[in-house]
PDB file of C-alpha atoms and ligand atoms in Angstrom:
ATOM      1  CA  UNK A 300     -73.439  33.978 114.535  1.00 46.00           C
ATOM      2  CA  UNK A 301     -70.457  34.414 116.389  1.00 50.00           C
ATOM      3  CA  UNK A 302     -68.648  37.611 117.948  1.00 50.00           C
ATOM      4  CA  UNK A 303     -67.600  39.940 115.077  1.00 50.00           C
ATOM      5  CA  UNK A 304     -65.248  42.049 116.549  1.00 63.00           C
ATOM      6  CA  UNK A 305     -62.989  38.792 116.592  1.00 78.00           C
ATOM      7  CA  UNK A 306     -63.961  36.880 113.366  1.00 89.00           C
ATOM      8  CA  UNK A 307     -62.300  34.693 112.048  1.00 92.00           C
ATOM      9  CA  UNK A 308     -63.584  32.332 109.420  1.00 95.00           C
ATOM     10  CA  UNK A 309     -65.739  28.638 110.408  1.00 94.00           C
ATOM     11  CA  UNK A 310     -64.069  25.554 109.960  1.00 95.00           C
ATOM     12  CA  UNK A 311     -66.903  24.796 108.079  1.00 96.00           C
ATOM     13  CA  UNK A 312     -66.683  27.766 105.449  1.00 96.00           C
ATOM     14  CA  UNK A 313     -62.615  27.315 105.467  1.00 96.00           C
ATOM     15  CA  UNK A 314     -63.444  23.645 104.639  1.00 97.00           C
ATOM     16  CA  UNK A 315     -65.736  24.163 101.581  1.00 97.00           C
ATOM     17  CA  UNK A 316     -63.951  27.019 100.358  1.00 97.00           C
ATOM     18  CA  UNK A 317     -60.942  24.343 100.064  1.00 96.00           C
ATOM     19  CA  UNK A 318     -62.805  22.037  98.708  1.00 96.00           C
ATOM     20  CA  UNK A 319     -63.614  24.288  96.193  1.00 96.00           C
ATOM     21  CA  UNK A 320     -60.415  25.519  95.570  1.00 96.00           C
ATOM     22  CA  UNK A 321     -59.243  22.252  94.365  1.00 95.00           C
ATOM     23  CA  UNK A 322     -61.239  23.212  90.903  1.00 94.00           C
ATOM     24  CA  UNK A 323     -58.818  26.139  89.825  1.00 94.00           C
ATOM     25  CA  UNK A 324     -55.333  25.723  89.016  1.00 92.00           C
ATOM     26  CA  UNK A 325     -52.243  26.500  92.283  1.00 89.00           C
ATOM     27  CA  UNK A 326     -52.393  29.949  93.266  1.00 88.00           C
ATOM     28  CA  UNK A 327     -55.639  30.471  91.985  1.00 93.00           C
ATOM     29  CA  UNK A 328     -57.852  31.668  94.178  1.00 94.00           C
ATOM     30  CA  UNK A 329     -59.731  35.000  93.110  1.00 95.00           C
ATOM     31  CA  UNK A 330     -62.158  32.314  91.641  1.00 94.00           C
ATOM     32  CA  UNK A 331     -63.445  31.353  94.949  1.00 96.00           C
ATOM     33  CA  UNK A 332     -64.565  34.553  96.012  1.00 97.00           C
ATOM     34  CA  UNK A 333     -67.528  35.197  95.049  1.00 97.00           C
ATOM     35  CA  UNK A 334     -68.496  31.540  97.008  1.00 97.00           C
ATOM     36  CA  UNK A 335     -66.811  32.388 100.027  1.00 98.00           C
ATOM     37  CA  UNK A 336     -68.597  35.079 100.365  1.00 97.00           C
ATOM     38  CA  UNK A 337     -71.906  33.520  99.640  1.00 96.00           C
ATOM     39  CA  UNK A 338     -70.901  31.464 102.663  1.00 97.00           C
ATOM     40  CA  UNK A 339     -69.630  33.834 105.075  1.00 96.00           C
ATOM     41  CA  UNK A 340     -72.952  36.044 103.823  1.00 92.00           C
ATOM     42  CA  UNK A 341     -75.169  33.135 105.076  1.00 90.00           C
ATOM     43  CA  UNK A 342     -73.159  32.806 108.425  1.00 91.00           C
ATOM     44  CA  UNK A 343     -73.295  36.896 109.183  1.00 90.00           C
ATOM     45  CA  UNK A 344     -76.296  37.964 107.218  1.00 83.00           C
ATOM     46  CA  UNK A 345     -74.536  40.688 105.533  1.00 89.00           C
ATOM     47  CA  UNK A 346     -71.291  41.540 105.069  1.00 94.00           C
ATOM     48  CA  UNK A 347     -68.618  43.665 106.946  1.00 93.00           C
ATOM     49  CA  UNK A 348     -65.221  44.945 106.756  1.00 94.00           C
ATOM     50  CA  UNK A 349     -63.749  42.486 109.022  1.00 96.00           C
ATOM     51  CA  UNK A 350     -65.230  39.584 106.822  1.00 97.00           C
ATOM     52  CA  UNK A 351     -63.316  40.720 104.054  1.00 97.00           C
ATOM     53  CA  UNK A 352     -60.016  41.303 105.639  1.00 96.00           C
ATOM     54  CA  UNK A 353     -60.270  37.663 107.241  1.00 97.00           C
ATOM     55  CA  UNK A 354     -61.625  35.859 103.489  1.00 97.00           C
ATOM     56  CA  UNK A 355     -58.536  38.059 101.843  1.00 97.00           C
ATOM     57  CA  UNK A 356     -56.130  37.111 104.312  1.00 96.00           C
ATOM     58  CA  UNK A 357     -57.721  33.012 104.371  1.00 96.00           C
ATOM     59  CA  UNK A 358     -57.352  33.778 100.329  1.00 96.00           C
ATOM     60  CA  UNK A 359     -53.725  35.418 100.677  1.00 95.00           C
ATOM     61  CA  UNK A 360     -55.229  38.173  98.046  1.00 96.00           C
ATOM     62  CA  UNK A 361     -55.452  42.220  99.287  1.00 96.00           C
ATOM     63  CA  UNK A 362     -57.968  42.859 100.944  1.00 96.00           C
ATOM     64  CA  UNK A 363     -59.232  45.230  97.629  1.00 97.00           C
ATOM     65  CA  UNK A 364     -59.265  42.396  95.585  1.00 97.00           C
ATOM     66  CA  UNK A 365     -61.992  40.744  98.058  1.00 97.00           C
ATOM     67  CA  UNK A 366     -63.446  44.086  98.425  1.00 97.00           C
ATOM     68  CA  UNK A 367     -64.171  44.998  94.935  1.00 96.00           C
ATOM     69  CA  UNK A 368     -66.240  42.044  94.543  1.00 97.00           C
ATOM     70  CA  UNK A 369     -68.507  42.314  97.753  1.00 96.00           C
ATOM     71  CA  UNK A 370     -69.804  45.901  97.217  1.00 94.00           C
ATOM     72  CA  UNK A 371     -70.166  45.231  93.138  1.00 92.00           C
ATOM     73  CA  UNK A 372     -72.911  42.193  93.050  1.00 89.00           C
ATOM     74  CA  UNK A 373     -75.942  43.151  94.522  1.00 79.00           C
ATOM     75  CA  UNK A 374     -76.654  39.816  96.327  1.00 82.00           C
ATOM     76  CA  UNK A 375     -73.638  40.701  99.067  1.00 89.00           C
ATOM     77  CA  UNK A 376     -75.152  42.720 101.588  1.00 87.00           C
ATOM     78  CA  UNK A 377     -72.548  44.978 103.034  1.00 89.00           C
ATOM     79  CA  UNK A 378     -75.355  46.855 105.838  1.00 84.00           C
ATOM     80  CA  UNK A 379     -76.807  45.342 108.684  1.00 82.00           C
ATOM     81  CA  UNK A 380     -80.737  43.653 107.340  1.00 84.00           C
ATOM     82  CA  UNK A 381     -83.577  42.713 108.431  1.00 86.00           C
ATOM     83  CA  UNK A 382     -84.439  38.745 108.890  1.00 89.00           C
ATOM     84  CA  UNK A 383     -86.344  38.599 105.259  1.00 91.00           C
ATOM     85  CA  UNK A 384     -85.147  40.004 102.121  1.00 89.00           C
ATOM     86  CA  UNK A 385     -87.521  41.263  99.952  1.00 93.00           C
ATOM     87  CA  UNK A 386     -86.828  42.154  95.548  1.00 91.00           C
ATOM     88  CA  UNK A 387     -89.257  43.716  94.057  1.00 94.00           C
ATOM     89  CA  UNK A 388     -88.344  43.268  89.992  1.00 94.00           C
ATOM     90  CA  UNK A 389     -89.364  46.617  88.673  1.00 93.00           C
ATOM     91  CA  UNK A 390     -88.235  46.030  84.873  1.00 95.00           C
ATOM     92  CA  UNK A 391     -90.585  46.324  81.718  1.00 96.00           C
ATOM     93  CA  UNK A 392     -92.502  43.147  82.151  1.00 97.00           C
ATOM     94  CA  UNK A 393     -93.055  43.598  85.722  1.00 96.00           C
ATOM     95  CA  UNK A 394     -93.371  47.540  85.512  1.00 95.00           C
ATOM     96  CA  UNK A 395     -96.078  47.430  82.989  1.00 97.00           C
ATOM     97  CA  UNK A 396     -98.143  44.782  84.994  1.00 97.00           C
ATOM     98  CA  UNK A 397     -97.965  47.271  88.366  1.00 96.00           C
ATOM     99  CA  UNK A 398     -94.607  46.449  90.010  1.00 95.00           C
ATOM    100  CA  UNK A 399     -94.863  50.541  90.895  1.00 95.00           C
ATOM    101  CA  UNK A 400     -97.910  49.565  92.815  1.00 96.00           C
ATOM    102  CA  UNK A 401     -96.868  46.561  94.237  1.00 96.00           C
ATOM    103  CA  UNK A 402     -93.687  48.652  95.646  1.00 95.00           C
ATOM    104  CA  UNK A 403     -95.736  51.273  96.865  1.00 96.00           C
ATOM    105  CA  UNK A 404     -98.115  48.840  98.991  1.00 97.00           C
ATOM    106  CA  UNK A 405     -94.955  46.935 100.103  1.00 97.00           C
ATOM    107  CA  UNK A 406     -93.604  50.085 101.989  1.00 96.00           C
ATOM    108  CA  UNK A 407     -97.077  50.941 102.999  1.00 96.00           C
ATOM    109  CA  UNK A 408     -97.521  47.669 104.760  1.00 96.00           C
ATOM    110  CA  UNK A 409     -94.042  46.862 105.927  1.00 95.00           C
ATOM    111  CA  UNK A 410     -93.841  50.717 107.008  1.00 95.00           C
ATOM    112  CA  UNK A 411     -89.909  51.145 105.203  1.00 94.00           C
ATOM    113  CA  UNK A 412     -88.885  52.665 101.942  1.00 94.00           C
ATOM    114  CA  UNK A 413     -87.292  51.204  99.513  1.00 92.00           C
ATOM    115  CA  UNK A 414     -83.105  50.507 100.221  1.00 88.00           C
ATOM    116  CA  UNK A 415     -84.232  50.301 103.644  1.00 89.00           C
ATOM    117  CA  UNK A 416     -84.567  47.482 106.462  1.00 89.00           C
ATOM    118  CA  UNK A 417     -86.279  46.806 109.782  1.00 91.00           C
ATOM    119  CA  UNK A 418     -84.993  44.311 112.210  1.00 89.00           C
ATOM    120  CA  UNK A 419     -87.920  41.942 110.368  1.00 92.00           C
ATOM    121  CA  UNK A 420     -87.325  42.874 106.727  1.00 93.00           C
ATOM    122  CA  UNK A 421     -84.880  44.390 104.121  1.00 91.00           C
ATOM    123  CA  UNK A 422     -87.022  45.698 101.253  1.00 92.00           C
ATOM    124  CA  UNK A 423     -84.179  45.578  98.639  1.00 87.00           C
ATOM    125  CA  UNK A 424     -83.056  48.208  96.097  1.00 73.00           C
ATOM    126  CA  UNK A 425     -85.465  48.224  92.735  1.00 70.00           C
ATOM    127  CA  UNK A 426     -84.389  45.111  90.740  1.00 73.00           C
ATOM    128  CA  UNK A 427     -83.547  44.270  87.457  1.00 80.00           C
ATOM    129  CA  UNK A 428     -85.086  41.229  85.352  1.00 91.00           C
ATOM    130  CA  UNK A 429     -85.216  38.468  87.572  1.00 90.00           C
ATOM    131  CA  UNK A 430     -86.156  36.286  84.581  1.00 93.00           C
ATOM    132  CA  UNK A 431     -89.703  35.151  85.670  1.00 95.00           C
ATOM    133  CA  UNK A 432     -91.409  38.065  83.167  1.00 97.00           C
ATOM    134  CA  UNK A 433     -93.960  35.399  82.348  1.00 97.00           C
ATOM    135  CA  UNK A 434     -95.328  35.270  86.483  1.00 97.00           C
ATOM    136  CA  UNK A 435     -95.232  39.853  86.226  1.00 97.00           C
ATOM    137  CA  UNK A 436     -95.195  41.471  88.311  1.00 97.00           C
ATOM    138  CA  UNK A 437     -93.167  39.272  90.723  1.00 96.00           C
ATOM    139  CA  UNK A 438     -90.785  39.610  93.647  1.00 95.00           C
ATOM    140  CA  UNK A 439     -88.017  37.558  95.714  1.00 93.00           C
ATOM    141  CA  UNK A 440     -88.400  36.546  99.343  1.00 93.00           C
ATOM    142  CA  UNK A 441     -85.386  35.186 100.498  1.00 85.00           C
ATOM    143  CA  UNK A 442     -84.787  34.274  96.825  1.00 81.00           C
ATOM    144  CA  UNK A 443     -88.052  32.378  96.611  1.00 92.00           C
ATOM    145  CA  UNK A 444     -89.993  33.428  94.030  1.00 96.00           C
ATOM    146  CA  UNK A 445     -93.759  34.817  94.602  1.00 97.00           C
ATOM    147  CA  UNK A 446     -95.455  35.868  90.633  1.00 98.00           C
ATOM    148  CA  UNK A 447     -98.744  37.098  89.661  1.00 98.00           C
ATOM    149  CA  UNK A 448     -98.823  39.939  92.594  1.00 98.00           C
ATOM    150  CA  UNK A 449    -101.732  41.369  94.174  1.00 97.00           C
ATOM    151  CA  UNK A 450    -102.143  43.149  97.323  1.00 97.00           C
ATOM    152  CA  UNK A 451    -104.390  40.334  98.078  1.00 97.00           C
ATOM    153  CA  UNK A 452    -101.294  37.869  97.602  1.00 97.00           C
ATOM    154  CA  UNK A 453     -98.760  40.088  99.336  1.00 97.00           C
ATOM    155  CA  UNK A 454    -100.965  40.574 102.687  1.00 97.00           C
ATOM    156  CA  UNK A 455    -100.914  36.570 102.325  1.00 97.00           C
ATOM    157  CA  UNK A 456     -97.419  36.223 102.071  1.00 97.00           C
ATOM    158  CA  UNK A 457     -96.349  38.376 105.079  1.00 96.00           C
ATOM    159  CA  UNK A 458     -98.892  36.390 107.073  1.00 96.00           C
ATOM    160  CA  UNK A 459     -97.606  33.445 106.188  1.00 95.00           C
ATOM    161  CA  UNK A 460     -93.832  34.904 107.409  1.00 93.00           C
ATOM    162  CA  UNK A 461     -95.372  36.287 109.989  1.00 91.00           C
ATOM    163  CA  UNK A 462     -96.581  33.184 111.271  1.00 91.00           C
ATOM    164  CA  UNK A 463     -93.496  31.275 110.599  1.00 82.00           C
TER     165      UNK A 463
HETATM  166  S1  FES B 226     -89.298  42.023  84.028  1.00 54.53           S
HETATM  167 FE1  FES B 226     -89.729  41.296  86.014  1.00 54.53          FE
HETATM  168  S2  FES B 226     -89.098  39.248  85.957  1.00 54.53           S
HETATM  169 FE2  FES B 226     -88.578  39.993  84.016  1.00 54.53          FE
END
């Protein structure tokens, strides 16, 4: 991660978001924001002010139009986060198979409430569906997917990170 008081955006994102650019007609380029910032996310870990005055100026689009889109999809991060990102799916499936409990134990264990992060983990905001209603109740590390929860398999999962 590089110095954010100066950023400016890697040759490497600038290069892919070109590449991808060439998929949408001239002058088009609201369609690449969304991946741009999926890239600049993965770079930075979350996402900050200066990130999206340097994508909307890369982009040549206001800075609003960049904006908009970062704090309205729950998968940008605009705060600083933990190392591990953890999504708890709370919806019907999951909710009436104990995703309550399995929220409860989380913050118990990790020691941080819900919406909030450590420097080791981000325990995310409740989630909706995360389509995996067959595995309830489930959750997200890091986007992979964990189903069929138990304390039992949650104190074996943060081991497991632990011990990465
Ligand atoms: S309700 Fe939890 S994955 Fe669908």
């Amino acid at each position: 991660m590089q110095d954010n008081s100066t950023y400016k955006i890697s040759s490497e994102v600038s290069s892919k978001i070109n590449k991808w650019l060439l998929k949408f007609p001239d002058g088009k380029k609201k369609p690449a924001i969304i991946y741009a910032l999926h890239l600049i996310q993965k770079e930075n870990k979350y996402i900050k002010s200066i990130h999206v005055d340097a994508l909307a100026n890369f982009l040549n689009l206001k800075n609003i139009d960049v904006y908009e889109i970062a704090a309205f999809y729950s998968m940008f991060e605009l705060e600083k986060i933990g190392k591990h990102t953890i999504s708890v799916c709370t919806n019907v499936s999951c909710m009436l198979n104990g995703s309550d409990e399995i929220l409860s134990y989380l913050e118990s264990k990790l020691k941080i409430k819900v919406g909030r992060s450590s420097d080791k983990y981000f325990l995310k905001d409740e989630r909706e569906c995360l389509a995996a209603c067959c595995g309830a109740p489930m959750m997200q590390v890091d986007h992979k997917y964990y189903e069929n929860l138990t304390k039992e398999k949650i104190d074996k999962i943060i081991t497991e990170i632990e011990n990465e």
